[in-house]
């Protein structure tokens, strides 16, 4: 009889580590998009006095500075204005954003992992990361949003269910993270086990439930 175990070997293979990677929190789900309702950018030539009202809004604590091609050339924050005032005591009417901005800031991409974006901000000691697509500005990721994305990702593993599965691993099938999801599906199908333990460097790092593997197998057909 031609079973699903036989058929699973014919589909496109996906490594287990790639499947886990797909489930990780990405910037695309957490950054604030630049829109006409929520403008998150300004021009180099814009006057600082015109930006003060915008930057005083807690939701818009920073603005990406873009050129005529919508490419990020700087970033300006409310703190930049405070620092300027501390030195000059006053902001003249003709002072433009270029005088205050941080030029050539680090930028991120929607497909980045939140944890990687978080590392960039922590290492750079700044709180907002401009996001670009094909070199064009599309929005801003705050350090708080990146931290939330990372937290949601880790919460999925740090649960009582995860600890319970670890205690039940004895007698359950195990597979390396470098193997494919199809191989994991075959393993749980043949062993009739409810889940398979996933190992990396001989340490249990996660679990794949049989219903997740069946759903994934059907999706790949």
Short mmCIF file of C-alpha atoms in Angstrom, two decimals:
data_model
loop_
_atom_site.label_atom_id
_atom_site.label_comp_id
_atom_site.label_asym_id
_atom_site.label_seq_id
_atom_site.Cartn_x
_atom_site.Cartn_y
_atom_site.Cartn_z
CA UNK A 1 0.00 0.00 0.00
CA UNK A 2 1.30 3.44 -0.95
CA UNK A 3 1.28 5.31 2.38
CA UNK A 4 1.84 8.95 3.34
CA UNK A 5 5.21 7.86 4.71
CA UNK A 6 6.23 6.81 1.19
CA UNK A 7 4.80 9.92 -0.42
CA UNK A 8 6.49 12.34 1.99
CA UNK A 9 9.85 11.41 0.53
CA UNK A 10 8.83 12.75 -2.88
CA UNK A 11 8.04 16.35 -1.91
CA UNK A 12 10.33 19.33 -1.56
CA UNK A 13 12.56 18.91 1.47
CA UNK A 14 12.69 21.57 4.18
CA UNK A 15 15.23 21.40 6.96
CA UNK A 16 13.87 21.48 10.49
CA UNK A 17 16.06 24.46 11.35
CA UNK A 18 14.54 26.37 8.39
CA UNK A 19 11.05 25.57 9.62
CA UNK A 20 11.91 26.91 13.08
CA UNK A 21 13.49 29.95 11.49
CA UNK A 22 10.26 30.71 9.60
CA UNK A 23 8.39 30.79 12.90
CA UNK A 24 10.70 33.35 14.49
CA UNK A 25 9.60 36.94 15.12
CA UNK A 26 10.52 39.28 12.29
CA UNK A 27 10.68 43.05 11.97
CA UNK A 28 7.90 42.96 9.34
CA UNK A 29 5.35 42.20 12.07
CA UNK A 30 6.52 44.88 14.51
CA UNK A 31 7.71 48.05 12.83
CA UNK A 32 5.49 51.12 12.36
CA UNK A 33 4.88 51.87 8.72
CA UNK A 34 5.34 55.33 7.27
CA UNK A 35 1.93 56.52 6.04
CA UNK A 36 0.12 59.77 5.36
CA UNK A 37 -1.70 59.30 8.69
CA UNK A 38 1.52 58.53 10.57
CA UNK A 39 4.38 60.36 8.81
CA UNK A 40 7.69 59.09 10.12
CA UNK A 41 10.07 60.99 7.86
CA UNK A 42 11.18 64.48 7.00
CA UNK A 43 13.51 66.11 4.49
CA UNK A 44 17.02 67.42 5.08
CA UNK A 45 15.82 70.91 4.25
CA UNK A 46 12.82 70.87 6.62
CA UNK A 47 12.99 73.43 9.41
CA UNK A 48 13.54 72.11 12.92
CA UNK A 49 10.85 74.38 14.36
CA UNK A 50 8.31 72.67 12.10
CA UNK A 51 9.41 69.25 13.38
CA UNK A 52 9.19 70.02 17.11
CA UNK A 53 5.44 69.41 17.34
CA UNK A 54 5.78 66.07 15.57
CA UNK A 55 8.73 64.93 17.70
CA UNK A 56 6.92 65.91 20.90
CA UNK A 57 4.39 63.13 20.20
CA UNK A 58 5.50 60.00 22.18
CA UNK A 59 4.41 57.84 19.23
CA UNK A 60 6.86 59.63 16.95
CA UNK A 61 9.98 60.13 19.06
CA UNK A 62 12.16 60.00 15.96
CA UNK A 63 11.94 60.79 12.27
CA UNK A 64 13.95 59.32 9.44
CA UNK A 65 15.55 61.98 7.26
CA UNK A 66 15.23 61.09 3.58
CA UNK A 67 16.48 62.54 0.33
CA UNK A 68 14.53 63.17 -2.87
CA UNK A 69 14.70 59.46 -3.70
CA UNK A 70 13.24 58.46 -0.31
CA UNK A 71 16.56 56.98 0.78
CA UNK A 72 17.53 57.32 4.43
CA UNK A 73 20.33 59.84 4.93
CA UNK A 74 19.85 60.55 8.63
CA UNK A 75 17.64 60.34 11.69
CA UNK A 76 16.52 63.08 14.06
CA UNK A 77 15.03 62.65 17.54
CA UNK A 78 13.55 64.78 20.27
CA UNK A 79 16.78 64.28 22.21
CA UNK A 80 18.73 65.83 19.32
CA UNK A 81 16.64 68.98 19.73
CA UNK A 82 17.24 69.04 23.49
CA UNK A 83 21.00 68.66 22.97
CA UNK A 84 20.99 71.45 20.39
CA UNK A 85 19.10 73.72 22.76
CA UNK A 86 21.56 72.91 25.54
CA UNK A 87 24.39 74.23 23.39
CA UNK A 88 22.76 77.07 21.46
CA UNK A 89 19.97 78.05 23.91
CA UNK A 90 17.69 78.85 20.98
CA UNK A 91 16.67 77.37 17.65
CA UNK A 92 16.75 79.98 14.94
CA UNK A 93 13.92 79.97 12.41
CA UNK A 94 16.18 79.02 9.51
CA UNK A 95 17.87 76.01 11.21
CA UNK A 96 17.17 72.86 9.22
CA UNK A 97 17.05 69.22 10.21
CA UNK A 98 20.47 68.69 8.64
CA UNK A 99 22.06 70.67 11.49
CA UNK A 100 20.73 68.26 14.13
CA UNK A 101 20.39 64.88 12.50
CA UNK A 102 22.63 61.85 12.89
CA UNK A 103 23.88 61.21 9.36
CA UNK A 104 24.06 57.78 7.72
CA UNK A 105 22.28 55.84 10.49
CA UNK A 106 22.04 52.08 10.71
CA UNK A 107 18.97 50.70 8.96
CA UNK A 108 17.07 47.43 9.01
CA UNK A 109 14.88 45.34 6.72
CA UNK A 110 11.41 43.83 7.29
CA UNK A 111 12.72 40.27 6.85
CA UNK A 112 15.25 40.67 9.68
CA UNK A 113 14.71 38.83 12.95
CA UNK A 114 13.63 41.08 15.82
CA UNK A 115 16.53 39.79 17.88
CA UNK A 116 19.02 40.96 15.22
CA UNK A 117 17.43 44.40 15.01
CA UNK A 118 17.49 44.57 18.81
CA UNK A 119 21.22 43.81 18.82
CA UNK A 120 21.87 46.64 16.36
CA UNK A 121 20.05 49.14 18.58
CA UNK A 122 21.62 47.93 21.82
CA UNK A 123 25.14 47.95 20.38
CA UNK A 124 24.59 51.36 18.78
CA UNK A 125 22.92 52.78 21.89
CA UNK A 126 19.91 54.16 20.04
CA UNK A 127 16.19 53.47 20.35
CA UNK A 128 14.81 53.59 16.82
CA UNK A 129 15.85 51.83 13.63
CA UNK A 130 14.74 53.08 10.18
CA UNK A 131 13.44 50.24 8.01
CA UNK A 132 14.09 50.10 4.28
CA UNK A 133 12.88 48.00 1.35
CA UNK A 134 15.04 48.09 -1.77
CA UNK A 135 16.86 51.10 -0.37
CA UNK A 136 13.64 53.07 0.20
CA UNK A 137 12.36 54.17 3.62
CA UNK A 138 9.17 52.36 4.72
CA UNK A 139 8.97 52.82 8.50
CA UNK A 140 10.63 52.77 11.91
CA UNK A 141 11.15 49.98 14.44
CA UNK A 142 11.37 51.07 18.07
CA UNK A 143 13.53 49.22 20.56
CA UNK A 144 10.40 48.50 22.60
CA UNK A 145 8.64 46.89 19.63
CA UNK A 146 11.73 44.82 18.82
CA UNK A 147 11.90 43.65 22.43
CA UNK A 148 8.22 42.67 22.34
CA UNK A 149 8.80 40.66 19.18
CA UNK A 150 11.72 38.86 20.79
CA UNK A 151 9.68 38.24 23.96
CA UNK A 152 6.79 36.70 22.03
CA UNK A 153 9.24 34.40 20.28
CA UNK A 154 10.85 33.17 23.50
CA UNK A 155 7.53 32.78 25.32
CA UNK A 156 6.55 30.06 22.85
CA UNK A 157 9.35 27.91 24.22
CA UNK A 158 9.52 28.99 27.86
CA UNK A 159 6.22 27.47 28.87
CA UNK A 160 5.13 24.70 31.19
CA UNK A 161 4.26 22.67 28.10
CA UNK A 162 7.85 22.87 26.91
CA UNK A 163 9.16 21.72 30.29
CA UNK A 164 6.60 18.91 30.38
CA UNK A 165 7.73 17.69 26.96
CA UNK A 166 11.32 17.69 28.14
CA UNK A 167 10.38 15.43 31.03
CA UNK A 168 8.57 13.05 28.65
CA UNK A 169 11.41 12.75 26.13
CA UNK A 170 12.51 9.32 27.38
CA UNK A 171 11.41 6.75 24.84
CA UNK A 172 10.39 9.39 22.32
CA UNK A 173 12.09 9.58 18.88
CA UNK A 174 14.81 12.16 18.41
CA UNK A 175 16.06 13.91 15.28
CA UNK A 176 18.78 16.42 14.49
CA UNK A 177 17.84 19.99 13.55
CA UNK A 178 19.76 19.56 10.28
CA UNK A 179 17.35 16.84 9.14
CA UNK A 180 14.26 17.68 7.10
CA UNK A 181 10.70 18.04 8.30
CA UNK A 182 9.81 15.16 5.99
CA UNK A 183 12.25 12.91 7.82
CA UNK A 184 10.70 14.03 11.10
CA UNK A 185 7.23 13.25 9.74
CA UNK A 186 8.33 9.79 8.68
CA UNK A 187 9.86 9.21 12.12
CA UNK A 188 6.71 10.08 14.08
CA UNK A 189 4.52 8.19 11.59
CA UNK A 190 6.54 4.98 11.92
CA UNK A 191 6.96 5.23 15.69
CA UNK A 192 3.37 6.45 16.23
CA UNK A 193 4.80 8.93 18.72
CA UNK A 194 2.94 12.17 19.52
CA UNK A 195 6.06 14.26 18.98
CA UNK A 196 9.73 14.13 18.06
CA UNK A 197 12.51 15.76 20.08
CA UNK A 198 14.74 18.07 18.03
CA UNK A 199 18.42 18.07 18.94
CA UNK A 200 21.24 20.46 18.12
CA UNK A 201 24.77 19.57 19.23
CA UNK A 202 23.26 16.68 21.22
CA UNK A 203 21.03 19.05 23.24
CA UNK A 204 17.22 19.13 23.05
CA UNK A 205 16.34 22.56 21.65
CA UNK A 206 12.70 22.13 20.62
CA UNK A 207 9.93 19.69 19.73
CA UNK A 208 7.81 18.97 16.68
CA UNK A 209 4.31 17.67 17.31
CA UNK A 210 2.89 15.07 14.95
CA UNK A 211 -0.10 17.26 14.02
CA UNK A 212 2.26 20.13 13.09
CA UNK A 213 4.25 17.76 10.90
CA UNK A 214 1.10 16.43 9.23
CA UNK A 215 -0.12 19.96 8.56
CA UNK A 216 3.29 20.89 7.17
CA UNK A 217 3.40 17.77 5.00
CA UNK A 218 -0.04 18.56 3.53
CA UNK A 219 1.07 22.12 2.83
CA UNK A 220 4.09 20.89 0.89
CA UNK A 221 2.09 18.55 -1.36
#
